[in-house]
Amino acid sequence: MEIKIGEWCSTSSIGVQSQLGILSQLGIHIFHLRIAAGMVQSMAITEDGALFYWVSSDPHLRCQQLYSLCEKIIVSISAGKYWPATATAIGDVYMWDGKKSMDKPPFATRLHRVKGKKIP
């Protein structure tokens, strides 16, 4: 889903609005955003491909950048029940176990042999 921050903030009632406000205070200006929500983790990518995530069980919904992928340009995200996934501009796909990364930053693993494959 691609939306403008102003639209998101005006319709949000669940803590994400405050997280986006914090990003603005840090000088991170987000013009467009894509969001994927899973059972244990949710994430968002900015227009320039930066990836941010938050753990659903965190009462403060602290938003953190996933630095292990900061040199990658993320173009697509998806969040399953436990396994979030990202795709980069060059076609690499990364996934991690959301249950294992609730107390520490996720360890993203690149999936091999999927680059260039079309998924029906």
mmCIF file of C-alpha atoms in Angstrom:
data_model
loop_
_atom_site.group_PDB
_atom_site.id
_atom_site.type_symbol
_atom_site.label_atom_id
_atom_site.label_comp_id
_atom_site.label_asym_id
_atom_site.label_seq_id
_atom_site.Cartn_x
_atom_site.Cartn_y
_atom_site.Cartn_z
ATOM 1 C CA MET A 1 0.000 0.000 0.000
ATOM 2 C CA GLU A 2 1.398 3.394 -0.873
ATOM 3 C CA ILE A 3 0.065 6.438 0.929
ATOM 4 C CA LYS A 4 1.163 9.920 1.863
ATOM 5 C CA ILE A 5 2.219 10.482 5.441
ATOM 6 C CA GLY A 6 -0.357 13.213 5.964
ATOM 7 C CA GLU A 7 -3.129 10.821 4.990
ATOM 8 C CA TRP A 8 -1.741 8.090 7.261
ATOM 9 C CA CYS A 9 -1.405 10.383 10.250
ATOM 10 C CA SER A 10 -4.904 11.757 9.886
ATOM 11 C CA THR A 11 -6.457 8.279 9.854
ATOM 12 C CA SER A 12 -4.188 6.442 12.280
ATOM 13 C CA SER A 13 -5.356 5.793 15.806
ATOM 14 C CA ILE A 14 -2.884 3.075 16.836
ATOM 15 C CA GLY A 15 0.514 4.422 17.886
ATOM 16 C CA VAL A 16 2.038 4.375 14.413
ATOM 17 C CA GLN A 17 1.193 8.048 14.074
ATOM 18 C CA SER A 18 3.478 8.838 16.998
ATOM 19 C CA GLN A 19 6.244 6.677 15.522
ATOM 20 C CA LEU A 20 6.088 8.575 12.246
ATOM 21 C CA GLY A 21 6.188 11.823 14.216
ATOM 22 C CA ILE A 22 9.384 10.667 15.910
ATOM 23 C CA LEU A 23 10.969 10.031 12.513
ATOM 24 C CA SER A 24 10.133 13.602 11.500
ATOM 25 C CA GLN A 25 11.718 14.926 14.697
ATOM 26 C CA LEU A 26 14.909 13.041 13.817
ATOM 27 C CA GLY A 27 15.028 14.829 10.474
ATOM 28 C CA ILE A 28 13.836 11.812 8.492
ATOM 29 C CA HIS A 29 11.281 13.148 6.058
ATOM 30 C CA ILE A 30 9.067 10.458 4.619
ATOM 31 C CA PHE A 31 6.998 11.355 1.583
ATOM 32 C CA HIS A 32 5.618 7.956 0.660
ATOM 33 C CA LEU A 33 5.460 4.841 2.715
ATOM 34 C CA ARG A 34 4.565 1.183 2.252
ATOM 35 C CA ILE A 35 3.443 -0.794 5.273
ATOM 36 C CA ALA A 36 3.158 -4.552 5.884
ATOM 37 C CA ALA A 37 1.604 -5.892 9.081
ATOM 38 C CA GLY A 38 2.234 -9.386 10.418
ATOM 39 C CA MET A 39 1.246 -11.090 13.639
ATOM 40 C CA VAL A 40 4.543 -10.567 15.499
ATOM 41 C CA GLN A 41 6.225 -7.788 13.484
ATOM 42 C CA SER A 42 5.225 -5.014 11.151
ATOM 43 C CA MET A 43 7.439 -2.964 8.886
ATOM 44 C CA ALA A 44 7.500 0.007 6.584
ATOM 45 C CA ILE A 45 9.713 1.136 3.735
ATOM 46 C CA THR A 46 10.257 4.734 2.787
ATOM 47 C CA GLU A 47 10.292 6.169 -0.693
ATOM 48 C CA ASP A 48 14.105 5.878 -0.789
ATOM 49 C CA GLY A 49 14.104 2.198 0.255
ATOM 50 C CA ALA A 50 14.941 2.461 3.971
ATOM 51 C CA LEU A 51 13.340 -0.314 6.040
ATOM 52 C CA PHE A 52 11.858 0.236 9.502
ATOM 53 C CA TYR A 53 10.204 -2.378 11.727
ATOM 54 C CA TRP A 54 8.419 -2.657 15.037
ATOM 55 C CA VAL A 55 7.423 -5.611 17.209
ATOM 56 C CA SER A 56 3.669 -5.987 17.660
ATOM 57 C CA SER A 57 3.947 -6.953 21.350
ATOM 58 C CA ASP A 58 5.905 -3.781 22.211
ATOM 59 C CA PRO A 59 3.422 -1.550 24.091
ATOM 60 C CA HIS A 60 5.289 1.538 22.830
ATOM 61 C CA LEU A 61 5.581 0.304 19.208
ATOM 62 C CA ARG A 62 9.196 1.474 19.014
ATOM 63 C CA CYS A 63 10.116 1.871 15.377
ATOM 64 C CA GLN A 64 13.685 0.866 14.471
ATOM 65 C CA GLN A 65 15.614 0.878 11.226
ATOM 66 C CA LEU A 66 16.845 -2.538 10.119
ATOM 67 C CA TYR A 67 20.520 -1.630 9.702
ATOM 68 C CA SER A 68 21.580 -5.031 8.374
ATOM 69 C CA LEU A 69 19.779 -4.138 5.128
ATOM 70 C CA CYS A 70 20.610 -0.420 5.066
ATOM 71 C CA GLU A 71 22.907 -0.725 2.041
ATOM 72 C CA LYS A 72 20.133 -2.428 0.059
ATOM 73 C CA ILE A 73 17.369 -0.591 -1.758
ATOM 74 C CA ILE A 74 14.200 -2.276 -0.560
ATOM 75 C CA VAL A 75 11.370 -2.062 -3.089
ATOM 76 C CA SER A 76 8.807 -4.489 -1.686
ATOM 77 C CA ILE A 77 7.824 -5.862 1.706
ATOM 78 C CA SER A 78 5.477 -8.545 2.943
ATOM 79 C CA ALA A 79 4.633 -9.730 6.438
ATOM 80 C CA GLY A 80 3.333 -13.211 7.070
ATOM 81 C CA LYS A 81 2.196 -14.523 10.426
ATOM 82 C CA TYR A 82 5.768 -15.023 11.672
ATOM 83 C CA TRP A 83 8.058 -14.456 8.668
ATOM 84 C CA PRO A 84 8.539 -10.961 7.191
ATOM 85 C CA ALA A 85 10.113 -10.730 3.724
ATOM 86 C CA THR A 86 11.704 -7.993 1.633
ATOM 87 C CA ALA A 87 12.770 -7.712 -1.983
ATOM 88 C CA THR A 88 15.551 -5.425 -3.192
ATOM 89 C CA ALA A 89 15.880 -3.378 -6.351
ATOM 90 C CA ILE A 90 18.249 -5.995 -7.815
ATOM 91 C CA GLY A 91 15.866 -8.870 -7.083
ATOM 92 C CA ASP A 92 17.322 -10.342 -3.896
ATOM 93 C CA VAL A 93 14.775 -11.634 -1.368
ATOM 94 C CA TYR A 94 15.473 -11.545 2.382
ATOM 95 C CA MET A 95 13.451 -13.158 5.182
ATOM 96 C CA TRP A 96 13.753 -13.570 8.935
ATOM 97 C CA ASP A 97 11.996 -15.394 11.751
ATOM 98 C CA GLY A 98 9.856 -12.792 13.488
ATOM 99 C CA LYS A 99 9.454 -14.922 16.634
ATOM 100 C CA LYS A 100 13.233 -15.119 17.136
ATOM 101 C CA SER A 101 13.701 -11.379 16.638
ATOM 102 C CA MET A 102 11.219 -10.048 19.161
ATOM 103 C CA ASP A 103 13.917 -9.198 21.740
ATOM 104 C CA LYS A 104 16.809 -8.419 19.396
ATOM 105 C CA PRO A 105 17.243 -6.985 15.890
ATOM 106 C CA PRO A 106 16.204 -9.362 13.106
ATOM 107 C CA PHE A 107 18.830 -11.385 11.277
ATOM 108 C CA ALA A 108 17.791 -11.206 7.633
ATOM 109 C CA THR A 109 18.834 -14.127 5.421
ATOM 110 C CA ARG A 110 18.981 -13.899 1.645
ATOM 111 C CA LEU A 111 17.035 -16.629 -0.099
ATOM 112 C CA HIS A 112 19.060 -18.303 -2.819
ATOM 113 C CA ARG A 113 17.776 -19.325 -6.256
ATOM 114 C CA VAL A 114 14.788 -16.978 -6.308
ATOM 115 C CA LYS A 115 16.337 -14.037 -8.166
ATOM 116 C CA GLY A 116 14.556 -13.517 -11.451
ATOM 117 C CA LYS A 117 11.856 -16.104 -10.722
ATOM 118 C CA LYS A 118 8.251 -15.122 -11.289
ATOM 119 C CA ILE A 119 5.902 -16.145 -8.514
ATOM 120 C CA PRO A 120 2.317 -16.775 -9.659
#
